[in-house]
Tab-separated table of C-alpha atoms and ligand atoms in Angstrom:
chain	number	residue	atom	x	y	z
A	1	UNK	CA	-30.005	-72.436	-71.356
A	2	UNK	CA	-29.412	-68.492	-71.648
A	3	UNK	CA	-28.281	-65.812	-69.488
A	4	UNK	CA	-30.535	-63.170	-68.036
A	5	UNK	CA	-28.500	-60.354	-66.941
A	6	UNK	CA	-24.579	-60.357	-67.427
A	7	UNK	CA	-22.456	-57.337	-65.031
A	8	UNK	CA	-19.134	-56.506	-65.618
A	9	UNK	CA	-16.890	-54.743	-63.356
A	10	UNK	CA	-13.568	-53.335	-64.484
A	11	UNK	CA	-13.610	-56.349	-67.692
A	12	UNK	CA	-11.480	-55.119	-70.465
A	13	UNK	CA	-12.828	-51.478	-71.711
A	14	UNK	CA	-16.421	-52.076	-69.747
A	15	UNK	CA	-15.579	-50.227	-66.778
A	16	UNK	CA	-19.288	-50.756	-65.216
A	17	UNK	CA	-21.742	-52.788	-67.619
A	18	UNK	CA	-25.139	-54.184	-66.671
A	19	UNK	CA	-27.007	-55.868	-69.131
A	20	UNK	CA	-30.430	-57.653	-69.711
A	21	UNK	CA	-30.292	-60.552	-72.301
A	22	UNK	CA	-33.064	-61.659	-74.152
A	23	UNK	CA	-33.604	-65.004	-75.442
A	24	UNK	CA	-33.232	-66.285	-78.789
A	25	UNK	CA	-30.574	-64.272	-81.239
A	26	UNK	CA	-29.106	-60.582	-80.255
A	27	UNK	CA	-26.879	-58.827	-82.468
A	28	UNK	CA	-24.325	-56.109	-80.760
A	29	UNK	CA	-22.485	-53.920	-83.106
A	30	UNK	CA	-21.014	-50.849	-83.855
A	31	UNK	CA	-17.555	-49.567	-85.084
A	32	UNK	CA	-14.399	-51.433	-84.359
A	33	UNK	CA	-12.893	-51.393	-80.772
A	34	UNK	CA	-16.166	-50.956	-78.773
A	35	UNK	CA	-15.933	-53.939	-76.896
A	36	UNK	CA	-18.170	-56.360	-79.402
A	37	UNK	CA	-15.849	-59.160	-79.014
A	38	UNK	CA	-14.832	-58.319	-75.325
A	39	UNK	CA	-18.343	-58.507	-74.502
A	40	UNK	CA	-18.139	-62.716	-76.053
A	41	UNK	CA	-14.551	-63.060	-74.357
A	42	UNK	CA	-15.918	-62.246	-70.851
A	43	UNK	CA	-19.085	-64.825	-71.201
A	44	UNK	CA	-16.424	-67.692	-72.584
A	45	UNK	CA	-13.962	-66.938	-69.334
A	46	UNK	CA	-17.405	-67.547	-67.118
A	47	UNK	CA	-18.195	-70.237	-69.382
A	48	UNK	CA	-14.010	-71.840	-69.118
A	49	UNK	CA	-12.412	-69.846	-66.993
A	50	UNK	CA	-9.909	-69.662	-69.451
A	51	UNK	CA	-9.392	-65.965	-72.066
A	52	UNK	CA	-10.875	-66.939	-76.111
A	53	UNK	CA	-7.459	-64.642	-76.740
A	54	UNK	CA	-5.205	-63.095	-73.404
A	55	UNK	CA	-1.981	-64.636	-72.451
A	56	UNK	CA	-2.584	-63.914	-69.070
A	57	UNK	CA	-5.280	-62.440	-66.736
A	58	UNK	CA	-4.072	-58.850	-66.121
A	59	UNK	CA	-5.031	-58.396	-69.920
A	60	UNK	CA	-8.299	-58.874	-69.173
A	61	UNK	CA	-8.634	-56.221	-66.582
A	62	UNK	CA	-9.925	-52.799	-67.194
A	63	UNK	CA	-6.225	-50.967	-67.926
A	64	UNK	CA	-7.870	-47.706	-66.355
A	65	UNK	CA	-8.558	-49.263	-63.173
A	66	UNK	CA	-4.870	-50.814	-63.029
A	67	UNK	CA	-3.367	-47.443	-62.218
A	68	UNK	CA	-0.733	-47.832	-59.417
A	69	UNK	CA	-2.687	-46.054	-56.735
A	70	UNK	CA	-5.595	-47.939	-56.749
A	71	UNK	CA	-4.583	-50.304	-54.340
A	72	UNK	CA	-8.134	-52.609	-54.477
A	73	UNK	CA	-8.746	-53.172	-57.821
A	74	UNK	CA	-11.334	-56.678	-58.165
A	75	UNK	CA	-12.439	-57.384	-61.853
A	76	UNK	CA	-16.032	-59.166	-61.584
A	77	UNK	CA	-18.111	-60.967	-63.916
A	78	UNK	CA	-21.605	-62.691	-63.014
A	79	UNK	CA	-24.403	-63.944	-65.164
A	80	UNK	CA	-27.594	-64.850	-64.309
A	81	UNK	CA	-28.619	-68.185	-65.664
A	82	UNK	CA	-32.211	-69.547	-66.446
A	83	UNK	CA	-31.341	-73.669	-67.619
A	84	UNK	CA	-33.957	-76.851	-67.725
A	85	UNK	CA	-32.448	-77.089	-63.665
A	86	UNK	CA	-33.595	-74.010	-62.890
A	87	UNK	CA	-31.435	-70.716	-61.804
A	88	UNK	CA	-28.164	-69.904	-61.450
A	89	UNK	CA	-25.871	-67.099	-60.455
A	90	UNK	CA	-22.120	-67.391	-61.574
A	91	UNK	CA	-19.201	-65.534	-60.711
A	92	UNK	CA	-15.571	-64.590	-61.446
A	93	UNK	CA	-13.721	-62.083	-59.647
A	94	UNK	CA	-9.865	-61.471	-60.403
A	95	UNK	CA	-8.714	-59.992	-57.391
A	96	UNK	CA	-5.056	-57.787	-57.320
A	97	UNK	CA	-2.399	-58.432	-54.530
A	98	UNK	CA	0.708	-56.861	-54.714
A	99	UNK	CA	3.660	-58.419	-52.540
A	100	UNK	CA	7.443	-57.053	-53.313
A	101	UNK	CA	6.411	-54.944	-55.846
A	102	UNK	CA	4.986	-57.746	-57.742
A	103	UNK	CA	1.118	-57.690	-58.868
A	104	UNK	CA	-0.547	-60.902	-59.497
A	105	UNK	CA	-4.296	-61.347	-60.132
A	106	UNK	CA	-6.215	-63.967	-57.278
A	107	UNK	CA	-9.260	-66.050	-59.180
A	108	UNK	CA	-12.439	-66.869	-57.044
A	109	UNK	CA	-15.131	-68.463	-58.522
A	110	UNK	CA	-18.255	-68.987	-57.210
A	111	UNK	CA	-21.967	-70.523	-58.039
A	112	UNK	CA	-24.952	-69.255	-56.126
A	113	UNK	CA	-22.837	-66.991	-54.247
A	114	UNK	CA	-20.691	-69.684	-52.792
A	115	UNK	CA	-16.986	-69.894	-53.285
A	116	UNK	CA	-16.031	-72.921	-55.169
A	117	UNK	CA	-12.760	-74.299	-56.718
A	118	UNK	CA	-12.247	-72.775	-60.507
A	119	UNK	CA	-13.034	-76.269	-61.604
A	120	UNK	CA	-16.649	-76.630	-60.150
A	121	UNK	CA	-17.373	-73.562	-61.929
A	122	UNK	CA	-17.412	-75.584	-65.054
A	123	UNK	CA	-20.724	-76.508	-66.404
A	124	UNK	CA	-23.017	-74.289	-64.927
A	125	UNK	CA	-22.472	-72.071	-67.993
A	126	UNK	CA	-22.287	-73.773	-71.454
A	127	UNK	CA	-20.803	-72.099	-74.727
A	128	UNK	CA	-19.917	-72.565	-77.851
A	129	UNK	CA	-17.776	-69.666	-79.579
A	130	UNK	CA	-16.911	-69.356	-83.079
A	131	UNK	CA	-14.003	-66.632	-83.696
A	132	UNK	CA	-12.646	-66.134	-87.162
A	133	UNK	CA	-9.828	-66.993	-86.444
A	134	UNK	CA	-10.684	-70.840	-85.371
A	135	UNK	CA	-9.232	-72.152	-88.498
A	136	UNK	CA	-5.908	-72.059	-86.353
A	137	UNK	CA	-7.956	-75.431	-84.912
A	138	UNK	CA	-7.240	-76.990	-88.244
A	139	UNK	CA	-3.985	-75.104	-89.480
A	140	UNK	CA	-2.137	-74.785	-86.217
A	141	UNK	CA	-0.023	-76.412	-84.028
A	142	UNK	CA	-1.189	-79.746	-82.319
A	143	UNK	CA	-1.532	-77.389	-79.000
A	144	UNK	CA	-4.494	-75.527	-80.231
A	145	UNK	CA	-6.196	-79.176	-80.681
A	146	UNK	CA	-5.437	-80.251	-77.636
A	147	UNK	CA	-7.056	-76.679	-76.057
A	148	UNK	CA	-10.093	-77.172	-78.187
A	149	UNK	CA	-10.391	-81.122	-77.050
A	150	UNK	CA	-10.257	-79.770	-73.088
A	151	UNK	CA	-11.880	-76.711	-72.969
A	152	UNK	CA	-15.220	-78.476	-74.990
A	153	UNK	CA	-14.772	-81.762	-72.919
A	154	UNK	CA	-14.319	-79.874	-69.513
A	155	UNK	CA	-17.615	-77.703	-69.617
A	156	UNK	CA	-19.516	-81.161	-69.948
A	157	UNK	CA	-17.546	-83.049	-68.344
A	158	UNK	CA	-16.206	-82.842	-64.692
A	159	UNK	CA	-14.281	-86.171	-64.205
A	160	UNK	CA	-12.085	-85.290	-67.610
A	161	UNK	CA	-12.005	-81.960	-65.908
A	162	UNK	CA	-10.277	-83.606	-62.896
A	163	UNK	CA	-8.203	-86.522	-64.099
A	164	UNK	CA	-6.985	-83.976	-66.756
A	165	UNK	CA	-5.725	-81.547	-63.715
A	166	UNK	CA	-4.354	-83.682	-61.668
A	167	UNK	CA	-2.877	-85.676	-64.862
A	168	UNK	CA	-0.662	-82.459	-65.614
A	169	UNK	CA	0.230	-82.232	-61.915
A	170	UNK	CA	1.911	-85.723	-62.128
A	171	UNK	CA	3.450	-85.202	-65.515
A	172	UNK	CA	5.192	-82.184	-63.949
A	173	UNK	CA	6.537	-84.390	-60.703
A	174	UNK	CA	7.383	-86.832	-62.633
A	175	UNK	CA	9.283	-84.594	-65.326
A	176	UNK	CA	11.329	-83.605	-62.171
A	177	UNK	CA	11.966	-86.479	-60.858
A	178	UNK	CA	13.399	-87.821	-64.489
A	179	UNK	CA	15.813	-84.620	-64.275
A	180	UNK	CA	16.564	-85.762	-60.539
A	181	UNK	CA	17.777	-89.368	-61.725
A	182	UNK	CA	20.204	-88.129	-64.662
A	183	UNK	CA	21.740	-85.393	-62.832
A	184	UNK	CA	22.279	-87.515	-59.250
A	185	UNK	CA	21.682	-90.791	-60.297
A	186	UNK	CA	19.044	-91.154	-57.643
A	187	UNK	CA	15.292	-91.824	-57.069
A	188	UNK	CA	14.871	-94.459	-60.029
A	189	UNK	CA	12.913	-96.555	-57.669
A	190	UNK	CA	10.550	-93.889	-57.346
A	191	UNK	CA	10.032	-93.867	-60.746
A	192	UNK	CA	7.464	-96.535	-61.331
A	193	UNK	CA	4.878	-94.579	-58.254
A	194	UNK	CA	5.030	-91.609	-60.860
A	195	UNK	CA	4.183	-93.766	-63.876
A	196	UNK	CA	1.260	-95.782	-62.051
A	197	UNK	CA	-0.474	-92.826	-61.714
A	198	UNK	CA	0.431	-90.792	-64.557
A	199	UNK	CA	-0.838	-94.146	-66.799
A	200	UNK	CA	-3.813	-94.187	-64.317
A	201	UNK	CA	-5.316	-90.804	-65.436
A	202	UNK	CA	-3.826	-90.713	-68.345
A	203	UNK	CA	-5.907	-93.800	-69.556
A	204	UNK	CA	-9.029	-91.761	-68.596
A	205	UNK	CA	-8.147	-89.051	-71.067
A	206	UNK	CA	-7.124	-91.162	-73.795
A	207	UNK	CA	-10.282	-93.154	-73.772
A	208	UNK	CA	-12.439	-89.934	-73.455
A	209	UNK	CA	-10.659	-88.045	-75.849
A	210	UNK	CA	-10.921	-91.161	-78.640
A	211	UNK	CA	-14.507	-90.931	-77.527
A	212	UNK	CA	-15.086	-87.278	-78.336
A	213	UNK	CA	-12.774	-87.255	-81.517
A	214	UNK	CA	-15.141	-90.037	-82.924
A	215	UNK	CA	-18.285	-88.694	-81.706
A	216	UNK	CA	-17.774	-85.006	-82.832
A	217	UNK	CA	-16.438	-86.482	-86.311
A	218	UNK	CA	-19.738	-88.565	-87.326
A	219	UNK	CA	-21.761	-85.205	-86.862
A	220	UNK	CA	-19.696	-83.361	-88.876
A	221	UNK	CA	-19.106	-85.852	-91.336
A	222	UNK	CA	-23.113	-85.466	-91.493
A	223	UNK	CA	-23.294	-81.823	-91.790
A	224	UNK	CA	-20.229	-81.589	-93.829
A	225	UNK	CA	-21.638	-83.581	-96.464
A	226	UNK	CA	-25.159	-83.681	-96.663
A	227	UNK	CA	-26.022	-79.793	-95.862
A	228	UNK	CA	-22.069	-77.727	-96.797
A	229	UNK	CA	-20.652	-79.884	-99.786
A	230	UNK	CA	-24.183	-81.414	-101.471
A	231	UNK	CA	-22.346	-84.573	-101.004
A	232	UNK	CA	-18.738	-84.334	-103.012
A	233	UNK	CA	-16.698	-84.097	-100.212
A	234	UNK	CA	-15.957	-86.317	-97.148
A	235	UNK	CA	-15.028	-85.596	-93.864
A	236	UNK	CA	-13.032	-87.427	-91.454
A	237	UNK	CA	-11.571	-86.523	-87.831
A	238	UNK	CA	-9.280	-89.037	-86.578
A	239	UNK	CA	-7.764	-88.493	-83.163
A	240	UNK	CA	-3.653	-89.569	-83.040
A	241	UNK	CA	-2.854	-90.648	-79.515
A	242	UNK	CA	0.353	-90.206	-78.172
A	243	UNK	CA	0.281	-93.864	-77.126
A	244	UNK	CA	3.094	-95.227	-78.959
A	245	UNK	CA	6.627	-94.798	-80.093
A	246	UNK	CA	5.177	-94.526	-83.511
A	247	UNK	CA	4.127	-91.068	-83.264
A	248	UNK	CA	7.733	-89.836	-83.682
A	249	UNK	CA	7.277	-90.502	-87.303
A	250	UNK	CA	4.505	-89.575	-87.705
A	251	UNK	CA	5.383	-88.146	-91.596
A	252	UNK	CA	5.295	-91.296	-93.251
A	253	UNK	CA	2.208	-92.798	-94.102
A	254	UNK	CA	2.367	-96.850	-92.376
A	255	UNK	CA	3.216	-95.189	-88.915
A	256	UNK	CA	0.230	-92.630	-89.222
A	257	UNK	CA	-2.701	-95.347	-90.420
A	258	UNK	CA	-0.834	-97.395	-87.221
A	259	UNK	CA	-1.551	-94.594	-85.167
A	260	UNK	CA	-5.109	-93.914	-86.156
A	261	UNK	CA	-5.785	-97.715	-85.610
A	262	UNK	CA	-4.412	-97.276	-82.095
A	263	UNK	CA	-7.144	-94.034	-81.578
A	264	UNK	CA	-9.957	-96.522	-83.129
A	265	UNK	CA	-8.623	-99.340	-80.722
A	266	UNK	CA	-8.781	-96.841	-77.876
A	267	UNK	CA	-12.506	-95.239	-78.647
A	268	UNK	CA	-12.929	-99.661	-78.240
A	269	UNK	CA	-11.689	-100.012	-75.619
A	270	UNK	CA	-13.944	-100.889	-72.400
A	271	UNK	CA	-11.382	-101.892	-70.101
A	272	UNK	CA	-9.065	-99.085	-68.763
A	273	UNK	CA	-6.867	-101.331	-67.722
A	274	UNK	CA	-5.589	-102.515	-71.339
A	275	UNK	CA	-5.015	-98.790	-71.759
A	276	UNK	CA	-3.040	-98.025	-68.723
A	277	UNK	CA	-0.912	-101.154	-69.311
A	278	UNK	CA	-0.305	-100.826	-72.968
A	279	UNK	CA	0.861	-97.045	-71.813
A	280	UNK	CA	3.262	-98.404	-69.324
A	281	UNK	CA	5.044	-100.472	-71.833
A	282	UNK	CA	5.128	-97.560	-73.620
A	283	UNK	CA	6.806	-95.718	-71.287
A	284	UNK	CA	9.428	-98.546	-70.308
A	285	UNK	CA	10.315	-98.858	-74.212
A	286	UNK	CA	11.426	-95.258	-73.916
A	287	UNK	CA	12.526	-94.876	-70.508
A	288	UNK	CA	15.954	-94.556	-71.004
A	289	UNK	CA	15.500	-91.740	-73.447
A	290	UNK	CA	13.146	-89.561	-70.695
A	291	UNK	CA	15.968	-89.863	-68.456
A	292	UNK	CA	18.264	-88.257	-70.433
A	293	UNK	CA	15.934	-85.783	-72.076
A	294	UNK	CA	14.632	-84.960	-68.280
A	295	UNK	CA	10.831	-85.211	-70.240
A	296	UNK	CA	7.714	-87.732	-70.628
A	297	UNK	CA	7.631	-88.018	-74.224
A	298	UNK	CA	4.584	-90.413	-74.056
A	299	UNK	CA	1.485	-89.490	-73.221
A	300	UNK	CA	-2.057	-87.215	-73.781
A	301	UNK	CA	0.124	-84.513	-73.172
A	302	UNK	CA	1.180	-84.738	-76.796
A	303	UNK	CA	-1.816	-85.672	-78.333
A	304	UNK	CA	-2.702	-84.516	-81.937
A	305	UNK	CA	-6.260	-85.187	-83.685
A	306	UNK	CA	-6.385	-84.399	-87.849
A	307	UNK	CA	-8.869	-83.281	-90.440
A	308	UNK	CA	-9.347	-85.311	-93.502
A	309	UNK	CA	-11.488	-84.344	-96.455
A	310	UNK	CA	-12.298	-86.786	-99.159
A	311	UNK	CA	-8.844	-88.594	-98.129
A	312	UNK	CA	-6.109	-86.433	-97.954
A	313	UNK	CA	-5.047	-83.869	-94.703
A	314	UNK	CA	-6.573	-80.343	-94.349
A	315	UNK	CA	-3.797	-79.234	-92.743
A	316	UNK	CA	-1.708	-80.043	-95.730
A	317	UNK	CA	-3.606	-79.894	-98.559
A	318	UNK	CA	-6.950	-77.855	-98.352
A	319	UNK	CA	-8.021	-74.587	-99.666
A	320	UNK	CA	-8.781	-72.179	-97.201
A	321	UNK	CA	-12.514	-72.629	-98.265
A	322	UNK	CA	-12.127	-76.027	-97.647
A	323	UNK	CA	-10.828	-74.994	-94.737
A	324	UNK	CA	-13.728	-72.808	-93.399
A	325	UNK	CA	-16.367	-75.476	-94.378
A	326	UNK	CA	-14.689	-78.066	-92.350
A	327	UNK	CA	-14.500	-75.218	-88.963
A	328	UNK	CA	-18.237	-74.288	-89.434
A	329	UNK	CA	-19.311	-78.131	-89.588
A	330	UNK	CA	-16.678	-78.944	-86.290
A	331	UNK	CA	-18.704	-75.951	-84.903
A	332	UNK	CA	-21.927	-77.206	-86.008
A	333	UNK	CA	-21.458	-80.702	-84.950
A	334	UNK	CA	-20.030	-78.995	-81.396
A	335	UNK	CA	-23.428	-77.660	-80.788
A	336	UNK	CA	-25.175	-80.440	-81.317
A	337	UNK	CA	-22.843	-83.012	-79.190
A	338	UNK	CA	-23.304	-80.659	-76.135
A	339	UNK	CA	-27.104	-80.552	-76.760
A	340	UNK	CA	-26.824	-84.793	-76.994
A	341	UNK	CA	-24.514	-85.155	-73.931
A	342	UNK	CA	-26.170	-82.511	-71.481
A	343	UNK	CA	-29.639	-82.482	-72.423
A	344	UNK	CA	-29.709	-79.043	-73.589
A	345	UNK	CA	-28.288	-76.218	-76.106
A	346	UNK	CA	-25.040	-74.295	-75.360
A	347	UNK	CA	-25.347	-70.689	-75.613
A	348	UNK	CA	-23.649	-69.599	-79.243
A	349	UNK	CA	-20.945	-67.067	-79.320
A	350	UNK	CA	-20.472	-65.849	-83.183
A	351	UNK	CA	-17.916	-62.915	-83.427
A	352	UNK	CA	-17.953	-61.748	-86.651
A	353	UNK	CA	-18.479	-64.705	-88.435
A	354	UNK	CA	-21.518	-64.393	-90.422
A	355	UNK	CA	-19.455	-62.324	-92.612
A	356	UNK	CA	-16.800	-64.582	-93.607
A	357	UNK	CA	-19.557	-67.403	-94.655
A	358	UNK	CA	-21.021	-67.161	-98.264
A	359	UNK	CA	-25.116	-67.313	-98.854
A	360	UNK	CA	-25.810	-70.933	-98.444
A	361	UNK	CA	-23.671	-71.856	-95.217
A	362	UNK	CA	-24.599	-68.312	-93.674
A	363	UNK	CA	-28.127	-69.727	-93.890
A	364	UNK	CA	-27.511	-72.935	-92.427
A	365	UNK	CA	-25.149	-71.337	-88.809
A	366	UNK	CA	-28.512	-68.982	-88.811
A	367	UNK	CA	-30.830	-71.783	-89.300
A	368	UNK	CA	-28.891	-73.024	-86.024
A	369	UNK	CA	-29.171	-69.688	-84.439
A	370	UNK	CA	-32.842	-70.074	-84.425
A	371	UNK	CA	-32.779	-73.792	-82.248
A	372	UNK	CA	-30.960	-72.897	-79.893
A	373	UNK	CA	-32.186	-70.724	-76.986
A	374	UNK	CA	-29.586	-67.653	-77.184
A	375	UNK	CA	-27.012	-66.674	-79.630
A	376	UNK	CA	-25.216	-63.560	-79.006
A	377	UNK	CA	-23.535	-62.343	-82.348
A	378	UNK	CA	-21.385	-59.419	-83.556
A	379	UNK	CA	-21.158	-57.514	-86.632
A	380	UNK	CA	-19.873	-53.727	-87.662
A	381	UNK	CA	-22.364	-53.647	-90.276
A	382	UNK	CA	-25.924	-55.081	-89.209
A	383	UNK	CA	-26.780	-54.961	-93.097
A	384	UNK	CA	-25.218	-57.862	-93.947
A	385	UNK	CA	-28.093	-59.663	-92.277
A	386	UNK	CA	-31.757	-60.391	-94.293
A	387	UNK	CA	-34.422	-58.235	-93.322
A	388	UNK	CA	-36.075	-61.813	-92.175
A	389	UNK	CA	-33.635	-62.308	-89.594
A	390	UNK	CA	-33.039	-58.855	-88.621
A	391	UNK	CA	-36.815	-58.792	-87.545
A	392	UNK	CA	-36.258	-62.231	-85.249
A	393	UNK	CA	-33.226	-60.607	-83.738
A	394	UNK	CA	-32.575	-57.912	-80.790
A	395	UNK	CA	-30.312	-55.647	-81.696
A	396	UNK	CA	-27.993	-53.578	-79.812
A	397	UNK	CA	-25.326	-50.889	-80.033
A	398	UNK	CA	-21.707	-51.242	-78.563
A	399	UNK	CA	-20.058	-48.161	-78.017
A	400	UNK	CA	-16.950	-46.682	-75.706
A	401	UNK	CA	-17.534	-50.126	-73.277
A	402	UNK	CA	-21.487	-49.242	-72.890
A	403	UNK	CA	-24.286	-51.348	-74.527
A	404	UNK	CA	-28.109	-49.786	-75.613
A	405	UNK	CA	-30.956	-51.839	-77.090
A	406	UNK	CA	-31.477	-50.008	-80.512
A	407	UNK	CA	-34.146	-47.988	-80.875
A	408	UNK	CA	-36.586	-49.982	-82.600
A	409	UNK	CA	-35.938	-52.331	-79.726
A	410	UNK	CA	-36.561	-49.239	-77.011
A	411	UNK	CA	-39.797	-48.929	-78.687
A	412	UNK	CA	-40.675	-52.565	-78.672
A	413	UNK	CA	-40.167	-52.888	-74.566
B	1	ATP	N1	-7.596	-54.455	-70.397
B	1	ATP	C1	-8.218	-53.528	-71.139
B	1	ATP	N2	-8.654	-52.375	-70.561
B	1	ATP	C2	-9.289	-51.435	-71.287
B	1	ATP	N3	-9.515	-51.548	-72.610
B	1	ATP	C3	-9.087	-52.656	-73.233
B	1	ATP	C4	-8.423	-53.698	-72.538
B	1	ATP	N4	-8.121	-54.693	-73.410
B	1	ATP	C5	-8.563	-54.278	-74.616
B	1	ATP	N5	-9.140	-53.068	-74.529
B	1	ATP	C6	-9.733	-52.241	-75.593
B	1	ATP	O1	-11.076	-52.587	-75.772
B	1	ATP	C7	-11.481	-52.073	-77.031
B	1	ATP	C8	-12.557	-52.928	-77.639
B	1	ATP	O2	-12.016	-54.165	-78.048
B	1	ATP	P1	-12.898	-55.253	-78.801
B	1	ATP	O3	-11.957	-56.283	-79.282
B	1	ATP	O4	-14.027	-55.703	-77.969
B	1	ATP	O5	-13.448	-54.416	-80.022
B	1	ATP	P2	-14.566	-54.780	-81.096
B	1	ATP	O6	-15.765	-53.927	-80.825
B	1	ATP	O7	-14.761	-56.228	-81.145
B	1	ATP	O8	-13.890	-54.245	-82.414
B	1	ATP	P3	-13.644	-54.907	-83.879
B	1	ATP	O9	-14.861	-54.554	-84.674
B	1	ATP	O10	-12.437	-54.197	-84.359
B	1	ATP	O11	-13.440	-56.355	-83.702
B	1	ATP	C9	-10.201	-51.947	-77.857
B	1	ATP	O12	-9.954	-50.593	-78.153
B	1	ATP	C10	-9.134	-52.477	-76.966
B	1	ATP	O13	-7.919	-51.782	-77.109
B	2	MG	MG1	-14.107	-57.691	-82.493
């Protein structure tokens, strides 16, 4: 898949920008704050709908165009897709509405021209991005993991998408209703409709997410040891589902191994019904407790996956180039589970990466670079990159929020 033509409207500092995209590889760059990594941020919101790095959608708007007296200020982004299904035309538009004094951004998505909900937006574009800063997947908090585990499930994947959704939407009634029954000592008998369906979708995550964990970790394990280590190190992902009691002790070592064995049992698991019910006992076992703490402490929603090379945690005890090997083979083995579930590449988003990676692994993300149908990198300096590659690559200039095909590129067209 790639896109053809990407327009901004009032995105970040690109106050108008209409762009052709070729296939295979293009380089932007320039000096810092042009809008290099803006330019990947607004194709991963069309690809997510969610911000690689904004809190919250006004961020994202051109600041210039969020001057009090412009009353209709829309933000648009569209790309033109060409995939194996043919063409495409997605679209986000963040729309301002002020009411009391109070401006909030609206979201419409649509495909095709059509309106559709944010979620059927998913999909149509796929991505994978690579930011320096990613090793946060490894080093931060279990949050981050859980982000990375939704956003890469939910663009190939609508029925996660959904159950995922909707999941939160129960944990959040039932949350309330847990605060209802300590402070009025009413509604317990509601309480079991809440946890049939929160243990309903929340099955369907944990078996997808065991799934995933398992299927992303025997690719990397590949990569990681046959093409980034030469074979001394080993790789391991193990997902650690919030399934169990157990997890609150996670520190010491019997209740951990437990815990992975309950994330193996899971990725077993071909009846969602042994899920659901062991995650109702669960959720009895610690009833009590929820009531007085007003919160669900079982469930996806606390979810945690590790990395383990040759035995011991990365989190814990790995160098930060230990570190960065285990991020580009995640990334690496990303790419090519999309390609495996969907049929077809993702679209790569590198910002700035190429120049954190020594010779031999820079080699191998650009050997990837040339499979897949369009990577879109960025760089200040394009002479970090071998005359070989430079020649298979388009390269363009990012300056002030406008983009221009070099010259040598001018001259080519
Ligand atoms: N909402 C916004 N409206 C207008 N400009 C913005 C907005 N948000 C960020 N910017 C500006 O956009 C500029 C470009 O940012 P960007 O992160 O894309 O730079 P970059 O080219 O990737 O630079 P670097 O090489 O430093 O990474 C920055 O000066 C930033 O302050
Ligand atoms: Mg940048």
């Amino acid at each position: 898949m790639h896109i053809k033509h990407l327009s901004l409207t009032n995105f970040r500092n690109y106050g108008r920008l209409e762009l052709n995209l070729p296939v295979g590889p293009t380089l932007l760059h320039g000096a810092n704050a042009q809008g290099k990594t803006n330019l990947l941020e607004a194709i991963y919101y069309l690809a997510t709908t969610k911000s690689s790095h904004a809190d919250q959608d006004h961020q994202l708007i051109n600041w210039e165009a969020l001057d009090p007296k412009e009353p209709i200020v829309v933000g648009k982004l569209i790309a033109q897709l060409e995939t194996n299904q043919g063409q495409n035309i997605v679209e986000m538009r963040l729309i301002k509405e002020t009411q009391r004094n109070q401006t909030t951004f609206r979201r419409q998505a649509l495909v095709d021209k059509r309106k559709v909900r944010l979620m059927d937006l998913l999909g149509n574009l796929r991505v994978v991005l690579f930011l320096p800063q990613d090793v946060q997947i490894i080093t931060g908090a279990p949050s981050l993991r859980r982000r990375y585990l939704d956003i890469t499930l939910c663009q190939t994947d609508r029925d996660y998408c959904r159950a995922l959704s909707a999941y939160n939407k129960v944990l959040e009634q039932r949350n309330a209703l847990l605060r209802r029954i300590a402070e009025f000592g009413d509604g317990l008998d509601l309480l079991p409709v809440y946890t049939e369906k929160l243990t309903n979708l929340g099955s369907h995550i944990f078996a997808r997410r065991a799934s995933f964990v398992s299927a992303l970790g025997r690719q990397a394990q590949n990569i990681h040891f046959e093409s980034l280590t030469d074979g001394r190190e080993t790789l391991r992902l193990h997902y650690l589902p919030n399934l169990s009691t157990n997890n609150n002790h996670r520190t010491d070592d019997s209740s951990l191994n437990e815990v992975i064995k309950l994330g193996q049992w899971l990725e077993a698991q071909a009846d969602q019904g042994a899920i659901e019910e062991r995650f109702i006992e669960a959720l009895e076992e610690v009833q009590e407790v929820d009531i007085a703490s007003g919160s669900t402490r079982i469930g996806p929603h606390r979810d945690d996956w590790h990395f383990w090379v040759s035995g011991r945690n990365l989190k814990n005890y790995g160098s930060r180039g230990q570190q960065r090997t285990a991020l580009l083979a995640l990334k690496l083995a990303e790419i090519s589970w999309m390609d495996e579930e969907t049929g077809e590449a993702p679209i790569l988003l590198l910002d700035e990466v190429v120049a954190e990676l020594d010779e031999h692994r820079r080699a191998l993300l650009l050997e990837t670079v040339q499979e897949v149908s369009q990577t879109i990198l960025t760089a200040t300096d394009p002479n970090m990159f071998t005359e070989a590659f430079l020649e298979t690559a388009t390269l363009m200039h990012v300056e002030a929020g406008q983009i221009r095909p070099d010259r040598k590129e001018a001259i080519k067209s």
